[in-house]
Short mmCIF file of C-alpha atoms in Angstrom, two decimals:
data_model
loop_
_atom_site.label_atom_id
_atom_site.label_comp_id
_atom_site.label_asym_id
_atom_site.label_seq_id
_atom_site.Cartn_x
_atom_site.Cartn_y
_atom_site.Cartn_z
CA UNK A 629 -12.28 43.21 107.05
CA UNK A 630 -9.50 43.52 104.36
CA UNK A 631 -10.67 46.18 102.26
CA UNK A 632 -11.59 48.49 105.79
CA UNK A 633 -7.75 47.76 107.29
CA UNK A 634 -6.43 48.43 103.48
CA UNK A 635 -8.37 51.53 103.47
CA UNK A 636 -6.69 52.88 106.54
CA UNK A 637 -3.31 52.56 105.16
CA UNK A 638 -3.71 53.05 101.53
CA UNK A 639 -6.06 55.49 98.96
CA UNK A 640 -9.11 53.59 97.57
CA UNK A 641 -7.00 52.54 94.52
CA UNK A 642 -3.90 51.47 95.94
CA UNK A 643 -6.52 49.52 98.68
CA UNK A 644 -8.14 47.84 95.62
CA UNK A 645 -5.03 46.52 94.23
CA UNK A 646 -3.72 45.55 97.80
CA UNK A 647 -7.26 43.36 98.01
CA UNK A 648 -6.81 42.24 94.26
CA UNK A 649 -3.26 40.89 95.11
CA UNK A 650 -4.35 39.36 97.90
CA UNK A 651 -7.04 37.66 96.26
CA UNK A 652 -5.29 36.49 93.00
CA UNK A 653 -1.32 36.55 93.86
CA UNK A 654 -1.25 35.83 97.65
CA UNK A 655 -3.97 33.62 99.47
CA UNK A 656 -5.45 32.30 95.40
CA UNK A 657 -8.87 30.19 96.27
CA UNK A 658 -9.41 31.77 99.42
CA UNK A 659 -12.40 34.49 98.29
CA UNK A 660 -13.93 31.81 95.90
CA UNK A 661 -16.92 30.31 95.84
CA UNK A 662 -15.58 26.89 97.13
CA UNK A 663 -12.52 28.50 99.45
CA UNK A 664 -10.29 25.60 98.02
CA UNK A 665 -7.26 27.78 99.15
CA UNK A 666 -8.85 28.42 102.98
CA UNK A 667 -10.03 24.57 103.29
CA UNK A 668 -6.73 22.76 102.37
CA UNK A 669 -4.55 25.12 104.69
CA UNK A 670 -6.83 25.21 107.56
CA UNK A 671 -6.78 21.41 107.20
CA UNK A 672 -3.02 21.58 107.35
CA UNK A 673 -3.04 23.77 110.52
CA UNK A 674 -4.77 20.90 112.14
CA UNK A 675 -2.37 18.10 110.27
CA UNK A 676 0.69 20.88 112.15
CA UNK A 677 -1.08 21.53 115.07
CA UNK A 678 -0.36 17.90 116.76
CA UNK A 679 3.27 18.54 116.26
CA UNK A 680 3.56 22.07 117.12
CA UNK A 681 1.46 22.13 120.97
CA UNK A 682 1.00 17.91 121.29
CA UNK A 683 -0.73 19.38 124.79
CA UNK A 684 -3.47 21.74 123.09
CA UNK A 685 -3.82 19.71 120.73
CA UNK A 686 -5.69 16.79 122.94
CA UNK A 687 -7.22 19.25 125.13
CA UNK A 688 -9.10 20.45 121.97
CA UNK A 689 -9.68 17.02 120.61
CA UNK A 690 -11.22 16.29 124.36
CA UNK A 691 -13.82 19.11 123.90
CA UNK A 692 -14.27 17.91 120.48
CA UNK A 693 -13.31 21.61 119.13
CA UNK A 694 -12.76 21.27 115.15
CA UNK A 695 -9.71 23.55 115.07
CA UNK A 696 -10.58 24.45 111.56
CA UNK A 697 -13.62 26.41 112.76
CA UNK A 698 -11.25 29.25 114.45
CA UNK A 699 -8.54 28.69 111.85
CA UNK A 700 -10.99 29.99 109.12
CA UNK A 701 -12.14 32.87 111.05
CA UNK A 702 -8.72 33.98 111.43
CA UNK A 703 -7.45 32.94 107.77
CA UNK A 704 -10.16 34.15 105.67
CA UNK A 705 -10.05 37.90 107.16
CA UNK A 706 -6.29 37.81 107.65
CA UNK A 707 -6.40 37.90 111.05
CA UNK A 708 -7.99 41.66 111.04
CA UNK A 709 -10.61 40.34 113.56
CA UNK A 710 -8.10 39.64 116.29
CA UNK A 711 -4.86 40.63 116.08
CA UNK A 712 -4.43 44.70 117.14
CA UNK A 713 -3.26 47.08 114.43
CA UNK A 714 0.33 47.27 114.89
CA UNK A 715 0.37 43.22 115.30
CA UNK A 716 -2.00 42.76 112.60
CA UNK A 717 0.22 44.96 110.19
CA UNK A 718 3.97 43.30 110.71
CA UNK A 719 1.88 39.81 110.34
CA UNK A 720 0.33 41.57 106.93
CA UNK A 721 4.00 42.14 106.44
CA UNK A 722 4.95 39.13 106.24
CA UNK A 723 2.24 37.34 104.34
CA UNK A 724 2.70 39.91 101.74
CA UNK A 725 6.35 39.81 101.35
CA UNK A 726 6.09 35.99 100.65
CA UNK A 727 5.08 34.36 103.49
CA UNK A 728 1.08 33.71 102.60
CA UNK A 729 -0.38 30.43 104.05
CA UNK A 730 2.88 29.76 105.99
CA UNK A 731 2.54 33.26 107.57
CA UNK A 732 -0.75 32.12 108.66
CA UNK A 733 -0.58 29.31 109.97
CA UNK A 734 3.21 30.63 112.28
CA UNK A 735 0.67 33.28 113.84
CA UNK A 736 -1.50 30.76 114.64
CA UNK A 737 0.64 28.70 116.18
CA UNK A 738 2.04 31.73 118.01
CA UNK A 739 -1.34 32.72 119.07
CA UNK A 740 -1.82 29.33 120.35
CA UNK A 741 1.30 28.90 122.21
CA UNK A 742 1.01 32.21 123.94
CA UNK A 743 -1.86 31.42 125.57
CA UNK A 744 -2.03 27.76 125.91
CA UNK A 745 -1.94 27.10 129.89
CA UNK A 746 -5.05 29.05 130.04
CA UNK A 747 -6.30 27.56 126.61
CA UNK A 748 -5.72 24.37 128.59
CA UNK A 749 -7.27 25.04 131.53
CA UNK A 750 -11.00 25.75 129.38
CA UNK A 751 -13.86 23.57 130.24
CA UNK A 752 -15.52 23.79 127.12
CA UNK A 753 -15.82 25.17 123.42
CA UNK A 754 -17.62 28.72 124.66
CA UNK A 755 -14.20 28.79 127.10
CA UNK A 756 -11.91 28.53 124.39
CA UNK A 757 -13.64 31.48 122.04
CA UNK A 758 -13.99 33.26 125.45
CA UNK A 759 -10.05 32.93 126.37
CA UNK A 760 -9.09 33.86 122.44
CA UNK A 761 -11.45 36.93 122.52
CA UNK A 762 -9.54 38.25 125.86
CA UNK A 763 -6.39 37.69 125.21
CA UNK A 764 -5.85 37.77 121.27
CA UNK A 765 -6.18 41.37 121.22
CA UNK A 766 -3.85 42.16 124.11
CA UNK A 767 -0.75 41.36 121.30
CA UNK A 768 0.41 45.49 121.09
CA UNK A 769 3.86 43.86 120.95
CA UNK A 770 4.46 43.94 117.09
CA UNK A 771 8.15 43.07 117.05
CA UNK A 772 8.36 40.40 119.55
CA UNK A 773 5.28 38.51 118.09
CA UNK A 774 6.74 38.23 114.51
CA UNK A 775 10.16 37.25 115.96
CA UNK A 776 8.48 34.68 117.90
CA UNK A 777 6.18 33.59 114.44
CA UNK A 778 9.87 32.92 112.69
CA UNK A 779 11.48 31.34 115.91
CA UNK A 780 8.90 28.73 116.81
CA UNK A 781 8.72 27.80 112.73
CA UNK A 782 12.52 27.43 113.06
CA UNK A 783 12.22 25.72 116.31
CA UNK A 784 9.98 23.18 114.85
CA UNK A 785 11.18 23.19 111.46
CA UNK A 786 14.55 24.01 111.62
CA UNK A 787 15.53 22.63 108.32
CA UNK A 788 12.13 23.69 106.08
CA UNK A 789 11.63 20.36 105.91
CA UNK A 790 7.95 20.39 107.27
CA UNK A 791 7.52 23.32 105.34
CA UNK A 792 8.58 22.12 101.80
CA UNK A 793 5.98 19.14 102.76
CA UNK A 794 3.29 21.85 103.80
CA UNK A 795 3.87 23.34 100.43
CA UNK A 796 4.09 20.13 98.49
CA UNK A 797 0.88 18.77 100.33
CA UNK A 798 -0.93 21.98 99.98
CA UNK A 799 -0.50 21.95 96.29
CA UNK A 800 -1.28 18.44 95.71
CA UNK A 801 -4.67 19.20 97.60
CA UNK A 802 -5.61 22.43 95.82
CA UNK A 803 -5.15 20.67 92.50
CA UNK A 804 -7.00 17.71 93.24
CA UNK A 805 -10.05 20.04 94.76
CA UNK A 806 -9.81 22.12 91.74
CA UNK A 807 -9.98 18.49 89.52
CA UNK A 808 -12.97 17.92 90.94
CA UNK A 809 -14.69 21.18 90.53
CA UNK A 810 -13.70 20.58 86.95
CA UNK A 811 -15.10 17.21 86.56
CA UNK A 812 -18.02 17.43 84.83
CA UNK A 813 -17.77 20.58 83.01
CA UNK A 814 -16.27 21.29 79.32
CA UNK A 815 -13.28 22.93 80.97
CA UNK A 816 -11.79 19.53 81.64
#
């Protein structure tokens, strides 16, 4: 999905870096073998999620839906599997400019929140991936969407308090994964 969406904006070489950078720089341990990177911020966007849409967040727990599951899907391709082009570019935007995992997990949240009555209102898991699919790509509104990524962050978080602790929590996590790939081997 990356390398097809940076091949419609970029030349094969300039799309190769943009991937690379993504890759090494950006979202590190997400394209690896053990998706350290994907697993510890996924498992974050569930730690946030509770906090963020309290409401949601039991209706998904009811239907015993691992939020993680969807979370992947839409971390590991960078969202190019939902979001519409215009969307899905201002949100590339913003995770390459600096905003990475945090990026991420804001869109989301604003995903989430934009549709949450009818979210809500699911009977099951099939429901949930059914309401997603129909609505996710109806988000042509580039401008408001990002806006609304930074305000409900801000409204949440107004202080970057949460977030310094995202950050601090998702680093203590990564290294202790990567510890334990380690154990074991002469690279200790």
């Amino acid at each position: 999905f990356l390398a097809g969406v940076f091949l419609l904006v970029a030349d094969e070489e300039a799309a190769f870096w943009l991937l690379a950078g993504v890759c090494r720089r950006v979202l590190p341990d997400y394209h690896t073998h053990l998706m350290t990177g994907l697993r510890v911020d996924t498992a974050l966007f569930a730690e946030f999620l509770p906090r963020c849409l309290p409401a949601l967040d039991s209706h998904f727990r009811e239907l015993e839906l691992p939020v993680e599951v969807f979370a992947s899907q839409w971390f590991l391709c960078l969202f190019a599997n939902v979001l519409p082009t215009p969307t899905l570019l201002r949100l590339w935007d913003s995770v390459l400019c600096g905003g990475g995992h945090t990026a991420l997990i804001a869109a989301a949240m604003t995903l989430l929140a934009r549709h949450e009555a009818a979210l809500c209102a699911t009977e099951d898991i099939a429901g949930v991936y059914a309401t997603l699919a129909a609505h996710a790509p109806a988000t042509f509104d580039s401008e408001a969407f990002a806006l609304e990524m930074v305000t409900r962050l801000d409204g949440f978080d107004p202080a970057a308090v949460h977030r310094t602790q995202l950050l601090r929590t998702r680093e203590e996590r990564r290294l202790a994964q990567l510890r334990g790939v380690l154990e074991g081997t002469s690279l200790r």
